[in-house]
Amino acid sequence: MTGNRRTEPGSAGDRALTPEGAALEQLRRVQRVTDGSLAHLSVDDLLNELLTRVREVLKADTAAVLLMDLATDELVATAAKGLEEEVQEGVRIPVGAGFAGKIAAERRPIVIDRVDHSNVLNPILRQRGVRSLLGTPLIVEGKVVGVLHVGTLHTRRFTDGDVALLQLVADRAALALQVRIHERNRLVTETLQRTFLPEILPSLPGMQIASHYVPASSSVVIGGDWFDVFALPSGSLMLTIGDVAGHGVRAASVMGELRNALRGVALREEGPDEIATHLDQFLDHFEPGQMVTLLVGVVDRNLSSFRFVSAGHPPPLVVDGRGASFASTGSPSPPIGLPRPVSYRETVVPLERGTSLLLYTDGLVERRHEPLATSLERLRTIADQWLRGRRPAEAIPGLMAELFDGYKPDDDVALLVLRREEAPERSFEMMVAARARMLRHIRRSVHRWLADNGVTAPASDDIVSAVDEACINVVEHAYGPSGGRILVAARREGHTVEVRITDDGRWRPYRTRNRGRGVAIMEELMDEVDVDRSPKGTVVTMRRGIA
Amino acid sequence: MTAMLASVEFDRKDRISVAALSGEIDISNTEDIRRQIFDSITNDDVAVVVDLSALTFIDSSGLHTLFELQVVLREHDQELILVVPPTGQPARTIEIVGMPQVISTYEDRAAALEAAGRIQR
């Protein structure tokens, strides 16, 4: 490339001043470009302001900033003055190619006295009639993050002083830019993560759940941690927690895809080992080369056990009356996303009443300069103290405070605590839309609450049947097509179970042929049936004695 | 294959159709099950055996479907025979609505098929 010349110091522009005067003038010009008033501007405004000032101070006709796209190794025209088309047309210059590309590749300023196709790739520069160019890399912490260049429409010989000035400007600008770019990335990543983490954990009779998520403290390192909790149509509860390797916006995107893919696959009600296999194939096909550690498990509808698969993920901690211990998973399975298919092994952990399960990502335990065994033991001891006998929501703050006393984690921290209730809930309540499809959820929840309270078949079946029939009446008679809600409540008092089904609709007389049978079933299966209708709605109260 | 609330398996032998139901039947899927059963019956059949051995739940809407099935089959000079295991929720509700008095009911498939075999052709 031509024009790659070194200028002599003290040439044209500086001859009028003494050396001290020249330096002072230089300083003033740099300050003029990068003063404190820029501190509060957004990335876009900052770039525009910088370019305006640079152009003025260097008496150039054009000025432009290209920023590095690390994913594609290209420089992207981000802001320009006198060359706005460059940005509008989304000009991209591969590193190493053309004027800006060479600056980025060689990490040094370049001057071109005379522009032609051999030394400049960008057609816009030539179309605009730019004759001379001076460009310099933007470098932060040893990495090229962009290129800053100025140009003139007449032939100009940029001096060493000009080059030095532009470099100084570039240094200051790079720093200011980098902070803002991190901020912007961090906001995007955090938004993605917040969107994908469950806002509200499902409430389930017999189980207490709480979660905690803290993004990494360093603004550069935001990971792809996620967790999810949801009930399945069968009434079992699925828990997942995972960690997408890598950081930033990309990791957070993959995390979102996985979370949705997992939810879709989970509806098939296959085991955790099959779910892990499906996700492994999903990753291998759609995100080849991406690795993810994953723990996926199911609490059965009777709440008696947790069946899970760990794909390269730290083991769950089980805390019960006997203490805290890590669930042993035998020889661990590798993370999902590896090129070779793997079969995943399941582990089953029994869940007695009062048992707590802690699922977490490695940010909770890993520490710089510390063997993992030590970190795990610390977690085990602290969790034993805080989780035993406490509701998850009460235990987590103390656990976190003690675990991170005097230590700031580098990575995201995500954790999920699940606890099987000590004592069965004496009362139960559930409000759902009065739709046919909701009846199965009502049946499952009532069934689980009854089992939890020691009510077994045939009494439990009878009560569930009666509740179902009462709900059919609400679905079919209480509301018009715009629908409404059903409230199902149940209470156990000694040897009696009382259920109440409430709606706030206006009762319409029977229209369909079906009827009479539902009422007969309710009256036969329950000891007492009481229907209270008013303009405000209907309450059906039923009682059944149990052994 | 998605996890449906109920599913039906069909078989036919010797002009007897067998529909084996599994899962749960409630107002959300009773219409669909009804249609599936009706669609599988041919004019050739002398009897339809509906096997509820693998059914874990049925409510008044499902029971209504069974009554209705019998009415339609009778119009075509076809017989409905039910298999209802003695224990479980379906047995209870079927008993309460008096179904065994109206529809031939047996406790296992073998007995039901034998009864179907004795029907005049």
XYZ file of C-alpha atoms in Angstrom:
668
model
C 0.000 0.000 0.000
C 1.274 3.468 -0.875
C 1.282 6.420 1.406
C 2.680 4.501 4.334
C 5.246 7.081 5.200
C 6.643 8.486 8.377
C 6.393 12.235 8.631
C 9.151 14.430 10.013
C 8.559 15.980 13.423
C 7.986 19.692 13.557
C 6.662 19.847 9.999
C 4.197 22.283 8.417
C 1.462 22.756 11.050
C 3.737 23.153 14.069
C 6.498 25.351 12.723
C 5.078 28.539 14.103
C 5.382 27.486 17.783
C 8.187 26.677 20.177
C 8.405 23.021 21.257
C 6.689 23.831 24.586
C 4.071 25.874 22.856
C 3.451 23.089 20.397
C 2.976 20.573 23.187
C 0.588 22.851 25.022
C -1.348 23.466 21.857
C -1.467 19.727 21.324
C -2.803 19.132 24.820
C -5.415 21.793 24.384
C -6.571 20.251 21.151
C -6.858 16.803 22.712
C -8.745 18.193 25.653
C -10.957 20.083 23.295
C -11.955 16.812 21.746
C -12.300 14.610 24.805
C -13.309 16.821 27.697
C -15.513 15.971 30.640
C -18.704 17.206 29.035
C -18.716 14.027 27.034
C -18.954 11.919 30.163
C -22.715 11.656 30.278
C -23.514 11.096 26.651
C -24.853 7.833 25.236
C -22.668 5.834 22.856
C -24.246 7.286 19.743
C -24.173 10.872 20.956
C -20.623 10.478 22.184
C -19.408 9.208 18.838
C -21.118 11.990 16.962
C -19.736 14.653 19.237
C -16.213 13.217 19.050
C -16.256 13.155 15.294
C -17.499 16.716 15.056
C -14.682 17.934 17.271
C -11.989 15.807 15.633
C -12.963 17.069 12.244
C -12.774 20.637 13.458
C -9.493 20.329 15.299
C -7.752 18.491 12.482
C -9.392 20.632 9.830
C -10.613 17.546 7.996
C -13.631 17.129 5.760
C -14.658 13.691 6.902
C -14.370 11.737 10.125
C -15.628 8.265 10.898
C -15.584 5.582 13.553
C -15.873 1.906 12.798
C -16.397 -0.512 15.685
C -15.335 -4.121 15.796
C -17.926 -6.874 15.484
C -16.188 -9.693 17.333
C -18.572 -12.312 16.057
C -17.637 -11.752 12.419
C -14.202 -10.103 12.689
C -15.424 -7.104 10.725
C -15.340 -3.377 11.273
C -18.787 -1.841 11.160
C -19.258 1.809 10.216
C -20.957 3.188 13.298
C -20.751 6.978 13.066
C -19.540 9.401 10.434
C -19.399 13.094 9.697
C -19.220 14.108 6.051
C -19.585 10.425 5.198
C -23.005 9.580 6.543
C -23.692 7.154 3.695
C -21.099 4.822 5.156
C -23.216 4.271 8.201
C -26.524 4.263 6.421
C -25.388 1.601 4.020
C -24.077 -0.575 6.822
C -20.563 -0.705 5.457
C -18.509 -3.593 6.825
C -14.798 -3.973 6.319
C -13.134 -7.294 7.099
C -10.109 -7.021 9.340
C -7.015 -6.978 7.167
C -8.740 -5.642 4.080
C -8.600 -2.077 2.799
C -7.568 0.970 4.772
C -9.472 0.517 8.027
C -9.053 -3.257 7.933
C -5.306 -2.935 7.699
C -5.196 -0.482 10.585
C -7.101 -2.953 12.734
C -4.964 -5.897 11.655
C -1.646 -4.110 12.142
C -2.753 -2.184 15.201
C -1.065 1.062 14.137
C -1.930 4.356 12.463
C -1.737 4.610 8.691
C -1.584 7.667 6.458
C -2.600 7.686 2.808
C -1.491 10.715 0.847
C -3.484 9.764 -2.212
C -6.517 7.519 -2.196
C -7.100 5.049 -5.027
C -8.632 1.565 -5.422
C -5.422 -0.157 -4.541
C -5.301 1.249 -1.033
C -8.938 1.849 -0.121
C -11.675 -0.786 -0.231
C -14.602 1.332 0.768
C -16.350 2.661 -2.358
C -18.026 5.428 -0.416
C -14.707 7.026 0.448
C -13.747 7.122 -3.192
C -17.168 8.248 -4.406
C -17.142 11.087 -1.937
C -13.878 12.252 -3.425
C -11.753 11.773 -0.355
C -8.149 12.338 -1.389
C -6.122 11.829 1.784
C -6.731 9.718 4.849
C -5.365 9.333 8.348
C -6.570 6.529 10.554
C -5.689 4.982 13.880
C -6.885 1.966 15.865
C -8.989 2.220 19.027
C -7.380 -0.084 21.562
C -8.535 -1.029 25.045
C -6.758 -3.548 27.274
C -4.721 -4.717 24.337
C -7.696 -5.412 22.069
C -8.624 -3.501 18.940
C -12.209 -2.351 19.433
C -12.426 -0.106 16.370
C -10.822 2.377 13.997
C -11.021 6.161 13.901
C -10.183 7.949 10.673
C -10.290 11.422 9.166
C -10.086 12.442 5.522
C -9.768 15.478 3.307
C -11.252 16.260 -0.079
C -8.094 17.934 -1.193
C -4.676 16.350 -1.077
C -3.174 16.810 2.356
C -0.005 15.700 3.986
C -0.902 14.708 7.518
C 1.945 15.505 9.901
C 3.367 13.447 12.724
C 1.643 15.919 14.984
C -1.679 15.099 13.373
C -1.038 11.404 13.762
C -0.073 11.806 17.402
C -3.110 13.915 18.070
C -5.445 11.419 16.508
C -3.854 8.657 18.555
C -4.343 10.550 21.768
C -7.934 11.179 20.871
C -8.394 7.548 19.975
C -7.011 6.415 23.321
C -9.333 8.616 25.290
C -12.269 7.821 23.090
C -11.743 4.080 23.215
C -11.941 4.089 26.970
C -15.080 6.161 27.045
C -16.647 4.005 24.371
C -15.780 0.744 25.998
C -17.496 1.587 29.244
C -20.625 2.502 27.396
C -20.571 -0.531 25.131
C -20.291 -2.768 28.156
C -23.160 -0.970 29.776
C -25.310 -1.404 26.719
C -24.434 -5.093 26.370
C -25.071 -5.616 30.006
C -28.498 -4.028 29.836
C -29.432 -6.144 26.824
C -28.166 -9.314 28.463
C -29.866 -8.569 31.732
C -33.118 -7.878 29.960
C -32.862 -11.177 28.151
C -32.088 -12.997 31.358
C -34.840 -11.312 33.331
C -37.315 -12.155 30.602
C -36.385 -15.786 30.637
C -36.153 -16.412 34.337
C -39.508 -17.324 35.816
C -40.970 -14.214 37.408
C -43.397 -16.010 39.576
C -42.743 -19.497 40.774
C -45.766 -21.767 40.702
C -47.445 -22.252 44.038
C -48.160 -25.865 44.794
C -49.807 -27.360 47.819
C -47.297 -29.404 49.732
C -44.213 -27.692 48.322
C -42.397 -24.489 49.147
C -40.201 -22.954 46.473
C -37.927 -19.941 46.382
C -35.243 -18.793 44.027
C -32.465 -16.266 43.826
C -30.505 -14.828 40.920
C -27.612 -12.383 40.978
C -25.889 -11.369 37.749
C -22.111 -11.188 37.804
C -20.650 -8.123 39.450
C -18.159 -7.402 36.680
C -19.833 -5.564 33.849
C -18.035 -7.603 31.195
C -18.910 -11.051 32.358
C -22.596 -11.879 32.150
C -23.281 -15.556 31.704
C -26.043 -17.782 30.480
C -27.416 -19.159 33.748
C -31.083 -20.004 33.902
C -33.617 -21.995 35.887
C -37.213 -22.939 35.383
C -39.978 -24.503 37.452
C -43.335 -25.606 36.110
C -46.061 -28.148 36.649
C -46.801 -30.733 33.982
C -50.243 -31.916 32.903
C -49.801 -35.138 34.897
C -49.395 -33.106 38.078
C -45.686 -33.689 38.491
C -43.331 -30.756 38.887
C -40.370 -30.135 36.614
C -37.257 -28.314 37.802
C -34.378 -27.313 35.605
C -31.226 -25.318 36.091
C -28.432 -24.768 33.612
C -25.414 -22.819 32.553
C -24.669 -21.880 28.948
C -20.906 -21.667 28.378
C -19.790 -18.220 27.316
C -20.919 -14.733 28.164
C -22.857 -11.769 27.001
C -25.755 -11.405 24.655
C -25.043 -14.604 22.768
C -25.046 -16.841 25.836
C -28.247 -15.247 27.057
C -29.902 -15.897 23.662
C -28.947 -19.557 23.643
C -30.231 -19.803 27.187
C -33.601 -18.485 26.058
C -33.823 -20.967 23.175
C -33.007 -23.861 25.458
C -35.487 -22.876 28.068
C -38.268 -22.801 25.485
C -37.144 -26.020 23.801
C -37.126 -27.752 27.169
C -40.628 -26.581 28.015
C -41.878 -27.904 24.685
C -40.244 -31.289 25.112
C -41.331 -31.578 28.753
C -45.001 -31.703 27.754
C -44.455 -35.181 26.343
C -44.070 -36.404 29.931
C -40.987 -38.468 29.150
C -38.276 -38.914 31.749
C -35.436 -36.477 32.493
C -32.985 -38.722 30.625
C -35.029 -38.398 27.434
C -35.373 -34.662 27.896
C -31.602 -34.335 28.222
C -31.177 -36.371 25.036
C -33.624 -34.180 23.141
C -31.857 -31.000 24.241
C -28.507 -32.487 23.349
C -29.771 -33.070 19.801
C -31.344 -29.610 19.728
C -28.074 -27.937 20.646
C -26.009 -30.054 18.324
C -28.270 -29.154 15.425
C -29.110 -25.513 16.062
C -26.097 -24.299 18.024
C -23.203 -26.580 17.118
C -20.175 -26.117 19.279
C -22.176 -24.634 22.146
C -21.907 -26.485 25.424
C -24.332 -26.298 28.274
C -24.408 -27.877 31.701
C -27.891 -28.887 32.667
C -29.729 -30.395 35.565
C -33.292 -31.453 34.843
C -35.542 -33.333 37.230
C -39.086 -34.189 38.147
C -40.898 -34.264 41.487
C -43.630 -36.884 41.197
C -47.217 -35.891 41.798
C -47.183 -37.439 45.257
C -44.192 -35.290 46.161
C -42.334 -38.330 47.407
C -39.215 -38.264 45.217
C -37.049 -36.201 42.898
C -35.787 -37.964 39.802
C -33.088 -36.108 37.872
C -30.323 -36.122 35.331
C -27.183 -34.017 35.646
C -25.349 -33.267 32.415
C -22.078 -31.857 33.660
C -23.879 -29.814 36.278
C -23.025 -29.586 39.995
C -25.011 -32.061 42.116
C -28.079 -30.994 44.098
C -27.714 -30.593 47.843
C -30.234 -32.471 49.976
C -30.926 -31.139 53.468
C -33.066 -33.133 55.846
C -33.255 -34.005 59.509
C -29.985 -35.920 59.273
C -27.957 -33.104 57.745
C -26.828 -31.897 54.335
C -25.308 -34.040 51.621
C -24.779 -33.857 47.878
C -26.932 -36.253 45.875
C -24.579 -38.820 44.429
C -24.888 -39.192 40.713
C -22.351 -41.940 40.149
C -19.943 -41.102 37.352
C -21.169 -37.746 36.025
C -22.565 -37.347 32.524
C -20.896 -34.753 30.300
C -22.567 -31.437 29.400
C -25.086 -31.364 26.561
C -24.008 -30.116 23.155
C -21.006 -32.340 22.611
C -20.624 -33.757 19.103
C -21.017 -37.382 20.199
C -24.378 -38.561 21.535
C -24.386 -39.579 25.178
C -26.847 -41.545 27.261
C -27.818 -39.847 30.482
C -28.286 -41.613 33.754
C -31.035 -40.812 36.223
C -30.679 -40.484 39.963
C -33.592 -40.667 42.399
C -33.654 -38.789 45.702
C -36.469 -39.554 48.152
C -38.238 -36.478 49.526
C -39.479 -36.937 53.038
C -41.548 -34.246 54.634
C -39.396 -31.271 55.593
C -36.605 -32.154 53.141
C -35.036 -29.298 51.187
C -33.370 -29.535 47.796
C -30.869 -26.925 46.637
C -30.167 -26.596 42.926
C -27.561 -24.050 41.850
C -25.089 -23.006 39.190
C -21.342 -23.094 39.692
C -21.230 -19.357 40.395
C -22.553 -20.226 43.850
C -19.569 -22.367 44.728
C -16.582 -21.708 42.522
C -13.905 -19.476 43.906
C -10.692 -18.197 42.438
C -7.629 -19.987 43.797
C -9.628 -22.542 45.778
C -10.038 -26.266 45.154
C -13.611 -27.168 44.299
C -13.835 -29.675 47.142
C -13.239 -26.885 49.644
C -15.876 -24.667 48.068
C -18.418 -27.482 48.029
C -17.782 -28.288 51.651
C -18.301 -24.649 52.562
C -21.644 -24.686 50.791
C -22.643 -27.917 52.462
C -21.938 -26.619 55.960
C -23.636 -23.283 55.459
C -26.650 -24.837 53.737
C -26.990 -27.367 56.538
C -27.240 -24.518 58.986
C -29.604 -22.297 57.001
C -31.883 -24.680 55.138
C -32.702 -27.141 57.854
C -36.124 -26.518 59.306
C -36.612 -23.248 57.413
C -38.879 -22.195 54.605
C -36.818 -21.600 51.444
C -37.702 -17.917 51.251
C -36.480 -17.422 54.804
C -33.336 -19.476 54.374
C -31.942 -17.922 51.208
C -30.975 -14.450 52.480
C -28.982 -15.904 55.393
C -27.378 -18.502 53.164
C -26.278 -15.894 50.618
C -24.998 -13.459 53.242
C -22.844 -16.048 54.923
C -21.630 -17.681 51.745
C -20.542 -14.405 50.180
C -19.300 -12.643 53.260
C -16.240 -10.775 52.006
C -16.233 -12.382 48.549
C -17.703 -11.051 45.352
C -18.530 -13.700 42.751
C -17.176 -13.331 39.202
C -19.959 -15.270 37.597
C -23.757 -15.307 37.655
C -25.249 -16.963 40.711
C -28.534 -18.780 40.338
C -30.175 -20.992 42.904
C -33.447 -22.739 43.506
C -34.613 -24.199 46.795
C -37.472 -26.627 46.984
C -38.862 -27.978 50.216
C -41.506 -30.540 50.919
C -43.787 -29.173 53.611
C -43.426 -30.586 57.101
C -47.061 -30.729 57.898
C -49.815 -31.117 55.368
C -51.679 -27.951 54.617
C -54.953 -28.017 56.406
C -56.561 -25.900 53.748
C -56.332 -25.621 50.008
C -57.414 -23.003 47.541
C -57.274 -22.728 43.775
C -58.795 -20.228 41.397
C -58.857 -20.951 37.682
C -60.736 -19.980 34.548
C -64.073 -21.788 34.242
C -62.976 -23.764 31.180
C -63.314 -27.473 30.460
C -59.566 -27.873 30.134
C -58.998 -26.633 33.672
C -60.859 -29.494 35.300
C -57.961 -31.889 35.032
C -55.723 -29.427 36.906
C -58.327 -29.043 39.597
C -58.605 -32.805 39.980
C -54.843 -33.234 40.200
C -54.407 -30.491 42.778
C -57.259 -31.710 44.957
C -55.936 -35.252 44.679
C -52.486 -34.138 45.796
C -53.831 -32.161 48.710
C -55.938 -35.106 49.817
C -52.971 -37.497 49.566
C -50.913 -35.054 51.567
C -53.590 -35.128 54.240
C -53.663 -38.881 54.334
C -56.941 -39.331 52.438
C -56.641 -42.311 50.116
C -58.814 -44.225 47.668
C -61.729 -44.775 47.575
C -62.551 -41.667 49.651
C -60.123 -39.465 47.696
C -61.553 -40.656 44.352
C -65.070 -39.934 45.570
C -64.218 -36.424 46.693
C -62.416 -35.652 43.434
C -65.412 -36.941 41.452
C -67.786 -34.749 43.409
C -65.586 -31.679 42.958
C -65.365 -32.399 39.236
C -69.141 -32.631 38.899
C -69.645 -29.365 40.742
C -67.093 -27.723 38.469
C -68.828 -29.067 35.360
C -71.900 -27.174 36.491
C -69.935 -23.960 36.771
C -68.290 -24.400 33.383
C -71.574 -25.145 31.656
C -74.069 -22.970 33.504
C -72.548 -20.102 35.405
C -71.095 -17.959 32.678
C -71.714 -17.039 29.090
C -69.114 -17.455 26.356
C -66.962 -14.689 27.809
C -66.292 -17.004 30.733
C -65.471 -16.454 34.369
C -63.649 -18.100 37.194
C -64.077 -21.016 39.566
C -62.773 -20.959 43.112
C -62.173 -24.386 44.622
C -61.382 -24.475 48.318
C -60.959 -27.403 50.662
C -60.456 -27.776 54.371
C -59.810 -30.643 56.690
C -61.237 -30.546 60.188
C -60.629 -33.664 62.188
C -62.383 -36.472 60.359
C -64.230 -34.327 57.893
C -63.192 -32.875 54.589
C -65.167 -29.882 53.395
C -64.966 -28.577 49.844
C -66.446 -25.396 48.487
C -66.869 -24.526 44.822
C -67.701 -20.896 44.197
C -68.506 -18.908 41.112
C -69.730 -15.364 40.644
C -71.872 -15.931 37.599
C -75.595 -15.915 37.037
C -77.028 -19.375 37.013
C -78.743 -20.444 33.802
C -81.117 -23.376 33.918
C -80.011 -26.639 32.430
C -79.945 -26.546 28.657
C -78.109 -29.704 27.774
C -79.254 -33.280 28.087
C -76.459 -34.284 30.349
C -77.916 -33.318 33.602
C -79.286 -34.676 36.721
C -76.541 -37.270 36.684
C -73.925 -34.860 37.995
C -76.053 -33.950 40.976
C -76.873 -37.611 41.639
C -73.158 -38.404 41.709
C -72.375 -35.536 44.085
C -75.152 -36.512 46.456
C -74.196 -40.154 46.456
C -70.472 -39.644 46.984
C -70.583 -36.898 49.609
C -72.319 -36.938 52.976
C -73.718 -33.443 52.590
C -74.320 -31.249 49.564
C -75.476 -27.697 49.936
C -76.127 -25.315 47.046
C -76.465 -21.634 47.771
C -77.518 -19.529 44.792
C -77.731 -15.784 44.772
C -77.606 -13.029 42.151
C -73.933 -12.646 43.069
C -73.081 -16.240 42.281
C -73.292 -19.778 43.573
C -71.517 -21.612 46.355
C -71.643 -25.405 46.472
C -70.486 -26.800 49.810
C -69.930 -30.516 50.271
C -68.744 -32.564 53.222
C -67.419 -36.049 53.563
C -66.350 -37.955 56.622
C -63.056 -39.780 56.387
C -61.544 -42.478 58.518
C -46.629 -38.076 20.420
C -48.160 -35.573 22.772
C -49.533 -36.594 26.124
C -53.304 -36.544 25.695
C -55.796 -36.813 28.496
C -57.220 -40.025 27.034
C -56.518 -42.317 24.117
C -58.405 -45.061 22.337
C -56.995 -48.266 20.859
C -59.101 -50.103 18.307
C -59.244 -53.739 17.346
C -61.649 -55.813 15.368
C -62.191 -59.547 15.191
C -65.040 -61.642 13.965
C -67.411 -58.655 13.475
C -66.754 -57.429 17.004
C -65.182 -54.007 17.439
C -63.124 -53.401 20.547
C -62.332 -49.899 21.737
C -59.915 -49.798 24.677
C -59.936 -46.478 26.520
C -57.092 -45.294 28.698
C -56.505 -42.124 30.688
C -59.267 -39.797 31.815
C -62.502 -38.669 30.221
C -64.034 -35.370 31.240
C -65.908 -32.542 29.591
C -62.788 -31.346 27.826
C -62.349 -34.468 25.706
C -65.578 -36.467 25.827
C -66.712 -35.170 22.435
C -63.431 -36.143 20.855
C -63.538 -39.654 22.312
C -67.125 -40.061 21.199
C -66.224 -39.132 17.647
C -63.265 -41.494 17.598
C -65.373 -44.420 18.731
C -68.198 -43.698 16.308
C -65.798 -43.270 13.405
C -64.315 -46.690 14.016
C -67.542 -48.680 14.040
C -68.706 -50.224 10.780
C -72.122 -51.463 9.735
C -70.712 -54.971 9.714
C -70.131 -55.098 13.436
C -72.645 -56.984 15.509
C -71.206 -55.662 18.771
C -68.898 -53.016 20.141
C -66.914 -53.779 23.277
C -65.772 -50.642 25.089
C -63.036 -51.630 27.503
C -62.565 -49.243 30.424
C -59.906 -51.306 32.219
C -57.216 -48.687 31.654
C -59.451 -45.700 32.341
C -58.596 -43.889 35.561
C -61.391 -41.333 35.596
C -64.780 -40.694 34.037
C -67.340 -38.026 34.905
C -71.003 -37.502 34.051
C -70.128 -36.187 30.579
C -68.265 -39.396 29.740
C -71.044 -41.510 31.166
C -73.486 -39.637 28.990
C -71.370 -40.485 25.963
C -71.630 -44.163 26.794
C -75.405 -44.007 27.188
C -75.655 -42.164 23.919
C -73.430 -44.718 22.212
C -75.794 -47.465 23.225
C -78.840 -45.602 21.876
C -77.208 -45.075 18.495
C -75.938 -48.637 18.256
C -79.375 -50.027 19.115
C -80.822 -48.035 16.242
C -78.500 -50.018 13.984
C -79.256 -53.304 15.666
C -75.803 -53.375 17.229
C -74.968 -54.186 20.822
C -72.801 -52.238 23.271
C -70.886 -54.209 25.877
C -68.771 -52.612 28.566
C -65.724 -53.884 30.414
C -65.559 -52.225 33.829
C -63.039 -53.436 36.422
C -64.613 -53.834 39.873
C -62.448 -51.240 41.602
C -61.448 -47.715 40.702
C -63.218 -44.453 40.163
C -65.030 -45.421 36.905
C -66.679 -48.375 38.635
C -68.105 -46.115 41.325
C -69.670 -43.516 39.105
C -70.922 -46.091 36.615
C -72.665 -47.849 39.483
C -74.192 -44.653 40.854
C -75.867 -43.704 37.590
C -77.290 -47.202 37.212
C -75.466 -48.024 34.001
C -75.092 -51.791 34.592
C -78.882 -52.073 34.657
C -79.077 -50.656 31.164
C -75.861 -51.708 29.411
C -74.283 -55.201 29.536
C -71.237 -54.922 31.760
C -68.456 -57.415 32.482
C -65.410 -57.272 34.690
C -62.854 -58.365 32.110
C -62.421 -58.401 28.355
C -62.499 -62.145 27.957
C -65.964 -62.371 29.478
C -67.146 -59.447 27.369
C -65.842 -60.991 24.136
C -67.440 -64.305 24.988
C -70.789 -62.610 25.528
C -70.364 -60.740 22.234
C -69.616 -64.027 20.494
C -72.957 -65.438 21.599
C -74.940 -62.678 19.902
C -77.126 -63.832 17.002
C -75.665 -62.897 13.634
